Amino acid sequence: MRMGSMISRLQSCGVWLAAVALLSAAVPCLAQSDADFLAARAAFDKGDRVLLAGLSRKLNGHILLPYVEYWRLKLAIDDASPDAVRDFLARYPDTPLAEKLRVDWLKSLARKADWNRFALDYPPPSGEDVELACYGIQYRRQRDGDAVLADAKPLWFSGQTTPDACEPLFAVLIGHGDLTAADRVARFRLASEAGNVKLAQAIAADVPGKERIVGREFLPNRDFQRALDGGAFAFSTGAGREVALYTLERVARSDASAARPAWVKWRDKLPEAERKYGNARLAYHAARQLNASANDWFREAGDAPLAPEMQAWRARAALRALAWSDVLAAIDGMTESQRNEAAWRYWKGRALVAKGRGVEAKPLFETLAAETHYYGVLAAESLGRRFEPPKSEPLLSTMDALNTFGAQPAVQRVVKLTHLDLKPEARREWLFVVRGQSDETLLLAADYARRVALYDRAVNTAERTTARHDYSLRYLAPFRTEFDAASRNQDVDVALLYGIARQESRFSPDIVSSAGAVGLMQLMPGTAKWVANQLGRKDYRAAAIGDVELNTNFGAYYFKYWLERLDRMPALAAAAYNAGPGRAQAWRPPAALEGAIWVETIPFNETRDYVKKVLANSMFYAQAFGGSPQSLTARLGQVAPRGGSVADPITASAP
């Protein structure tokens, strides 16, 4: 546990107790037993079985004792007795710890080829990862024979390194001729596309005969651009052609425009299928780099098979080019599940309207307008009406019901884990509490979470309902005093600030990201320091970055700073807030572009999703606060061409 977070916990202990005092399941503040528990976790992380055993004796009766028992079994899993494992599974059924222990146990048994005991718990109810799937096939093979090896073949086709448990199966398939040289070339391409150079090199060197690829093609210091320009590939052999395509991939990944001239010069030396594949890979990278020619280059790929991610970028390239016929063709070429995603239903409707087929588009928009997300708002506006979320049906929770819910050991573990800043464990426990529950139970759980200030759990749980919804829980507005003050101080729409905080932190004031961003508005320490200087806050100290009042005010200032410098366009400012102002500026089009298309073609998946959700959140909050919000279409507006560079003052001022 981080020391700063621990201090913050101790300082806020009284406030936290006030939030949960109404509920009988409230958990006390940090006590000696909690310190012993944290020490036990540290011992587990270090693999210190002796210290962990000693601490476990001091934790009898602690609400988190199951974790200590799991850690002890986990560290000794290869020596654990079946009775000890079964006892744990029997005492803590339907918990994430039981799920993890069962998988750990199965893998340990498989490593020892103890298939009789393996059979007792296989397959696990929670499903299996690739490693356990391969162990499962090993088990079934010794029971049923080689026919089951067919189940291992699909696992071969991955651009990622597979677990050691799969290798014996692949070796047998290769030996039987069921994994051909073509299959190995296919995986070589998948590894190349994933940027997994080590796997690509290993697969290429293992291809039999003349198709084997070895040598300098994989050297880290190789000048791939020079090799591509030279075009001195052995086009008469499969290996030579794969080296050519691999070299194209390496260059296009960085700069598709730089790869294009050389590719055009010698691509006709390749057979049609390989040429179309190269065209598709070049077009894909060009689309992600927002190259204006990407749509034309996708046309050159013809009917080359495209993975879902490539098919999505084919559609985005067509959107960016306003080539509506190509948008329709790209969406129609998707798998059924991909076509049914909200994004592509909306853009198919837009393409149909652009092609004068509005009658066909209307049912798509009508269905989307009944859904509560970014595309639902846009679809409603496409129909000429203001988006209205479905009616809330809040649950009137009684105190008895709340206390009964909170008295569950699993719920008490969630509260305690959160209080000890073990949020990943708390989230896993909570998912087991709410999975498979009715809408009424979900709303009760969300209300409980709200009352004990587990705002992230409240929001996420309220979002799980299917028929009965409470939008006051889905779109919580805690810390209203602080957000209103930040809105007034920095002259930023409070609905936008809530939209950002809901996406950034789900209103967890003490959350710290893996990158080091802190608090409700997820401020990086360098950003907070820069804002403090801008505001003349000489009293600012780094330890205060998570303070709700300071964090909301500084976050509002930082967002407003970029809003003013990026044409007062919330989409651009949100992208800058998430990915940095330099990227937001670089992603601007060479000519004015509809804001919704600009958002759809943001190259970073995370930022694209972030901007959509921030803007949709802000629409819901604006309505909840009783205002007359600007339409989402108007808020997206038209993104103007990029002008001069926009420097990040924080980066620029860094030593």
XYZ file of C-alpha atoms in Angstrom, residues 153-607:
455
model
C -5.122 -25.960 -33.764
C -7.188 -22.718 -33.423
C -4.955 -21.722 -30.491
C -1.980 -21.698 -32.872
C -3.283 -18.730 -34.843
C -2.259 -15.952 -32.493
C 0.143 -13.057 -32.763
C 0.949 -13.472 -29.082
C 3.357 -15.915 -27.483
C 1.432 -18.960 -26.269
C 2.047 -20.682 -22.910
C 4.467 -23.577 -22.584
C 1.495 -25.880 -21.965
C 0.540 -25.522 -25.635
C 3.917 -26.366 -27.131
C 3.691 -30.187 -26.841
C 0.331 -30.067 -28.611
C 1.662 -27.889 -31.409
C 4.681 -30.182 -31.790
C 2.418 -33.201 -32.295
C 0.256 -31.304 -34.791
C 3.353 -30.322 -36.751
C 4.650 -33.868 -36.621
C 1.344 -35.203 -37.957
C 1.272 -32.599 -40.717
C -1.841 -30.960 -39.260
C 0.005 -27.669 -38.829
C 1.390 -27.007 -42.287
C 4.049 -24.644 -43.538
C 1.223 -22.351 -44.654
C -0.154 -22.359 -41.112
C 3.244 -21.317 -39.812
C 3.476 -18.533 -42.356
C -0.006 -17.388 -41.282
C 1.156 -17.152 -37.662
C 4.325 -15.391 -38.752
C 2.112 -12.717 -40.298
C -0.058 -12.481 -37.180
C 3.040 -11.975 -35.047
C 4.354 -9.358 -37.479
C 1.029 -7.519 -37.432
C 1.053 -7.564 -33.614
C 4.595 -6.178 -33.542
C 5.776 -9.334 -31.758
C 9.213 -9.496 -33.366
C 10.578 -12.297 -31.171
C 7.661 -14.589 -31.970
C 7.820 -13.698 -35.677
C 11.510 -14.558 -35.714
C 10.959 -17.868 -33.889
C 8.130 -18.925 -36.189
C 9.998 -17.891 -39.342
C 13.094 -19.864 -38.375
C 10.942 -22.951 -37.755
C 9.283 -22.992 -41.173
C 10.641 -26.058 -43.000
C 12.805 -26.187 -46.089
C 13.235 -23.277 -48.451
C 10.473 -21.307 -46.757
C 12.569 -20.824 -43.596
C 13.447 -17.182 -42.857
C 16.648 -16.527 -40.926
C 19.242 -13.818 -40.801
C 19.470 -10.076 -40.713
C 15.817 -9.400 -41.498
C 15.133 -9.391 -37.749
C 18.132 -7.427 -36.528
C 16.943 -4.559 -34.289
C 19.249 -2.066 -36.002
C 18.262 -3.020 -39.541
C 17.383 -0.089 -41.820
C 13.957 -1.292 -42.953
C 13.256 1.821 -45.014
C 16.445 1.314 -46.989
C 15.656 -2.368 -47.513
C 12.145 -1.497 -48.686
C 13.439 1.143 -51.086
C 16.025 -1.264 -52.482
C 13.444 -3.957 -53.170
C 16.129 -6.645 -53.375
C 13.893 -9.468 -52.193
C 13.815 -13.054 -53.457
C 10.370 -12.729 -55.003
C 10.597 -16.190 -56.566
C 10.427 -17.887 -53.163
C 7.753 -17.805 -50.501
C 10.349 -16.910 -47.881
C 11.569 -13.965 -49.930
C 8.061 -12.646 -50.418
C 7.309 -12.945 -46.689
C 10.487 -10.973 -45.945
C 9.263 -8.284 -48.363
C 5.857 -8.107 -46.654
C 7.481 -8.112 -43.218
C 9.696 -5.202 -44.254
C 6.653 -3.337 -45.584
C 4.908 -3.912 -42.242
C 7.836 -2.548 -40.249
C 8.070 0.636 -42.322
C 4.326 1.240 -42.750
C 3.734 0.886 -39.009
C 5.841 4.024 -38.519
C 5.100 5.931 -41.725
C 2.754 4.561 -44.377
C 3.493 7.491 -46.691
C 7.203 6.689 -46.626
C 6.477 3.037 -47.406
C 4.139 3.732 -50.307
C 6.542 4.676 -53.179
C 8.761 1.619 -52.808
C 5.767 -0.674 -52.339
C 4.120 0.572 -55.534
C 7.383 0.116 -57.413
C 7.700 -3.619 -56.793
C 4.355 -4.922 -55.519
C 3.427 -6.349 -58.945
C 6.156 -8.937 -58.461
C 3.941 -10.580 -55.827
C 1.076 -12.984 -56.535
C -2.360 -11.352 -56.363
C -3.307 -12.591 -52.883
C -0.041 -11.413 -51.355
C -0.258 -8.097 -53.207
C -3.765 -7.483 -51.877
C -2.603 -8.390 -48.380
C 0.208 -5.826 -48.633
C -2.201 -3.220 -49.975
C -4.522 -3.863 -47.046
C -1.765 -3.596 -44.428
C -0.463 -0.364 -45.942
C -3.984 1.095 -46.081
C -4.649 0.056 -42.473
C -1.571 1.822 -41.161
C -2.331 4.843 -43.350
C -5.853 5.023 -41.925
C -4.561 4.945 -38.348
C -2.103 7.701 -39.271
C -5.020 9.737 -40.704
C -3.477 9.733 -44.163
C -5.881 11.369 -46.613
C -5.180 8.648 -49.201
C -6.060 5.723 -46.925
C -9.510 5.177 -48.402
C -8.116 5.013 -51.931
C -5.473 2.558 -50.774
C -8.113 0.352 -49.159
C -9.820 0.149 -52.540
C -6.609 -1.359 -53.910
C -6.929 -4.157 -51.353
C -10.025 -5.370 -53.177
C -11.547 -8.443 -51.560
C -8.580 -9.201 -49.319
C -9.859 -10.690 -46.042
C -9.671 -8.123 -43.242
C -9.545 -8.727 -39.508
C -12.236 -6.815 -37.545
C -9.833 -4.055 -36.499
C -8.761 -3.530 -40.111
C -12.382 -3.559 -41.273
C -13.212 -0.871 -38.715
C -10.363 1.300 -39.987
C -11.516 0.734 -43.550
C -14.832 2.308 -42.499
C -13.081 5.135 -40.637
C -10.883 5.932 -43.625
C -14.018 6.170 -45.772
C -15.677 8.429 -43.184
C -12.689 10.735 -43.104
C -12.866 10.920 -46.932
C -16.667 11.446 -46.850
C -16.898 8.483 -49.242
C -20.323 7.267 -48.143
C -20.559 4.394 -50.614
C -17.274 3.066 -49.242
C -18.588 3.501 -45.687
C -21.553 1.281 -46.562
C -19.314 -1.262 -48.276
C -16.968 -1.399 -45.284
C -19.815 -1.883 -42.794
C -21.512 -4.485 -44.969
C -18.179 -6.350 -45.068
C -18.033 -6.656 -41.287
C -19.039 -9.736 -39.325
C -22.589 -9.706 -38.013
C -21.494 -9.012 -34.450
C -19.326 -6.086 -35.561
C -22.089 -4.658 -37.765
C -24.406 -4.736 -34.751
C -22.140 -2.531 -32.655
C -23.773 0.819 -31.933
C -21.074 2.743 -33.792
C -21.575 0.940 -37.074
C -25.353 0.947 -36.871
C -25.217 4.708 -36.454
C -22.740 5.276 -39.270
C -24.637 2.962 -41.579
C -27.697 5.123 -40.949
C -25.702 8.263 -41.678
C -24.318 6.719 -44.887
C -27.808 5.711 -46.006
C -29.077 9.260 -45.433
C -26.123 10.657 -47.388
C -27.001 8.351 -50.264
C -30.632 9.506 -50.266
C -31.939 6.366 -48.539
C -33.301 7.992 -45.401
C -36.280 5.621 -45.204
C -33.871 2.718 -44.667
C -31.934 4.700 -42.085
C -34.907 5.606 -39.889
C -35.350 2.174 -38.229
C -31.654 2.127 -37.347
C -31.902 5.554 -35.711
C -35.151 4.682 -33.926
C -33.584 1.621 -32.316
C -30.430 3.479 -31.334
C -32.379 6.430 -29.899
C -33.821 4.084 -27.263
C -30.308 3.213 -26.049
C -28.481 5.289 -23.448
C -25.097 6.104 -24.898
C -23.270 8.484 -27.215
C -24.780 7.028 -30.373
C -28.247 7.009 -28.825
C -27.998 10.776 -28.377
C -26.718 11.279 -31.927
C -29.404 9.007 -33.375
C -32.174 10.910 -31.605
C -30.813 14.165 -32.972
C -30.625 12.617 -36.450
C -34.368 12.053 -36.131
C -34.819 15.720 -35.304
C -35.620 15.370 -31.642
C -33.925 15.956 -28.347
C -32.543 12.859 -26.688
C -34.545 11.813 -23.643
C -33.244 8.975 -21.483
C -35.785 6.309 -20.505
C -37.734 7.029 -17.357
C -35.966 6.311 -14.087
C -37.584 3.819 -11.762
C -35.611 4.237 -8.541
C -35.788 1.599 -5.846
C -36.906 2.919 -2.463
C -34.379 1.026 -0.374
C -35.340 0.358 3.234
C -32.730 0.518 5.948
C -33.412 -3.125 6.807
C -32.751 -4.164 3.218
C -29.568 -2.100 3.097
C -28.321 -3.525 6.390
C -29.081 -7.079 5.297
C -27.223 -6.524 2.042
C -24.276 -4.920 3.814
C -24.041 -7.720 6.368
C -22.972 -10.226 3.709
C -19.336 -11.244 4.306
C -18.510 -10.594 0.654
C -19.866 -7.054 0.859
C -17.955 -6.418 4.070
C -14.810 -7.650 2.331
C -15.425 -5.173 -0.493
C -15.703 -2.277 1.938
C -12.628 -3.322 3.882
C -10.533 -3.961 0.769
C -11.473 -0.553 -0.593
C -10.602 1.076 2.708
C -7.189 -0.617 2.582
C -6.666 0.702 -0.964
C -6.832 -2.777 -2.516
C -9.193 -1.711 -5.247
C -8.589 -4.475 -7.821
C -9.443 -7.090 -5.193
C -12.472 -5.060 -4.097
C -13.730 -4.825 -7.681
C -13.418 -8.588 -8.190
C -15.298 -9.296 -4.951
C -18.049 -6.869 -5.911
C -18.504 -8.458 -9.325
C -19.209 -11.767 -7.608
C -21.718 -10.058 -5.320
C -23.750 -8.551 -8.169
C -23.360 -10.994 -11.039
C -26.570 -12.650 -12.133
C -28.726 -10.476 -9.850
C -32.120 -9.013 -10.691
C -32.527 -5.339 -11.523
C -34.017 -4.713 -8.076
C -31.045 -6.303 -6.309
C -28.629 -4.402 -8.525
C -30.306 -1.109 -7.644
C -30.204 -2.009 -3.948
C -26.497 -2.819 -4.291
C -25.853 0.436 -6.142
C -27.698 2.409 -3.481
C -25.692 0.693 -0.744
C -22.456 1.476 -2.564
C -23.495 5.114 -2.904
C -24.254 5.378 0.805
C -20.854 4.017 1.812
C -19.132 6.284 -0.725
C -18.109 3.469 -3.075
C -19.190 5.650 -5.956
C -17.417 3.683 -8.671
C -19.249 0.503 -7.619
C -22.546 2.402 -7.478
C -22.191 3.706 -11.035
C -20.984 0.439 -12.523
C -23.677 -1.585 -10.783
C -26.479 0.752 -11.790
C -25.293 0.407 -15.391
C -25.882 -3.362 -15.275
C -29.684 -3.177 -15.076
C -31.596 -4.320 -18.139
C -35.212 -3.180 -17.694
C -35.489 -1.044 -14.548
C -33.070 1.869 -14.426
C -32.144 4.616 -11.997
C -30.247 7.332 -13.820
C -29.557 9.224 -10.618
C -27.350 6.262 -9.676
C -25.873 5.776 -13.143
C -24.962 9.451 -13.237
C -24.102 10.196 -9.641
C -23.208 13.755 -8.747
C -21.260 13.609 -5.486
C -19.034 16.458 -4.295
C -21.502 18.944 -5.779
C -20.200 21.844 -3.699
C -16.655 21.361 -4.961
C -17.661 20.857 -8.600
C -19.941 23.905 -8.573
C -17.129 26.001 -7.109
C -14.659 24.750 -9.735
C -17.206 25.499 -12.455
C -17.673 29.073 -11.217
C -13.986 29.699 -10.591
C -12.866 28.523 -14.018
C -16.003 29.297 -16.025
C -16.441 25.740 -17.268
C -19.782 23.991 -17.685
C -20.271 21.892 -14.557
C -21.863 19.146 -16.665
C -18.606 18.820 -18.605
C -16.598 18.610 -15.396
C -18.840 15.844 -14.111
C -18.577 14.148 -17.492
C -14.795 14.106 -17.191
C -14.721 12.953 -13.565
C -17.220 10.160 -14.196
C -14.963 8.819 -16.916
C -11.650 9.503 -15.222
C -12.258 8.242 -11.701
C -15.888 7.189 -11.262
C -15.717 9.674 -8.365
C -13.083 7.813 -6.339
C -11.164 10.719 -4.779
C -8.144 8.685 -3.728
C -7.641 6.699 -6.912
C -4.157 6.671 -8.433
C -3.670 5.389 -11.987
C -0.794 3.176 -13.111
C 0.717 6.292 -14.725
C 0.516 8.236 -11.451
C -2.575 10.392 -12.130
C -4.401 11.240 -8.917
C -7.910 11.977 -7.746
C -11.315 12.772 -9.178
C -9.917 14.594 -12.203
C -6.855 12.311 -12.510
C -4.190 14.993 -12.363
C -0.590 14.121 -13.031
C 1.766 15.607 -10.418
C 3.507 17.741 -13.051
C 0.174 19.080 -14.269
C -0.931 19.962 -10.749
C 2.338 21.774 -10.075
C 2.016 23.756 -13.309
C -1.602 24.720 -12.549
C -0.601 25.797 -9.036
C 1.988 28.150 -10.559
C -0.559 29.514 -13.037
C -3.018 30.193 -10.236
C -0.388 31.664 -7.930
C -1.002 28.967 -5.316
C 2.224 29.245 -3.354
C 0.650 27.114 -0.627
C 0.353 24.096 -2.936
C 2.094 20.924 -1.803
C 2.266 17.683 -3.776
C 0.671 15.751 -0.916
C -2.523 17.773 -1.403
C -3.086 16.737 -5.013
C -5.923 14.359 -4.086
C -7.842 16.919 -2.039
C -11.291 17.096 -3.618
C -11.575 20.896 -3.665
C -8.079 21.384 -5.063
C -8.294 18.493 -7.510
C -11.585 19.627 -9.053
C -10.442 23.243 -9.295
C -7.079 22.368 -10.850
C -8.699 19.877 -13.231
C -11.229 22.504 -14.317
C -8.436 25.010 -14.936
C -6.443 22.539 -17.013
C -9.464 21.538 -19.112
C -10.419 25.186 -19.624
C -6.848 26.024 -20.653
C -7.056 23.624 -23.579
C -10.674 24.393 -24.342
C -9.692 28.009 -25.025
C -6.690 27.025 -27.146
C -8.540 24.400 -29.170
C -11.361 26.502 -30.611
C -13.577 26.010 -27.529
C -14.438 22.550 -28.833
C -15.107 20.094 -25.974
C -14.161 17.087 -28.114
C -10.713 18.505 -28.862
C -10.209 19.589 -25.256
C -11.267 16.168 -23.943
C -8.839 14.484 -26.351
C -6.092 16.828 -25.145
C -6.981 16.072 -21.504
C -6.660 12.334 -22.143
C -3.906 11.962 -24.746
C -2.070 15.270 -24.604
C -2.550 18.516 -26.540
C 0.095 17.732 -29.133
C -1.767 14.642 -30.259
C -5.149 16.363 -30.258
C -3.705 19.048 -32.505
C -1.953 16.543 -34.793
C -5.214 14.652 -35.294
C -6.973 17.712 -36.712
C -7.944 17.380 -40.385
C -6.421 19.223 -43.345
C -9.888 20.618 -44.106
C -12.909 21.286 -41.875
C -14.501 18.016 -40.767
C -17.691 17.164 -38.915
C -16.910 16.710 -35.231
C -18.579 13.299 -34.980
C -16.390 11.988 -37.805
C -13.306 13.517 -36.195
C -14.085 11.717 -32.924
C -14.742 8.437 -34.735
C -11.317 8.590 -36.364
C -9.203 9.366 -33.300
C -6.316 6.893 -33.702
C -6.066 5.842 -30.043
C -8.827 3.409 -29.030
C -8.735 4.593 -25.424
C -8.963 8.279 -26.321
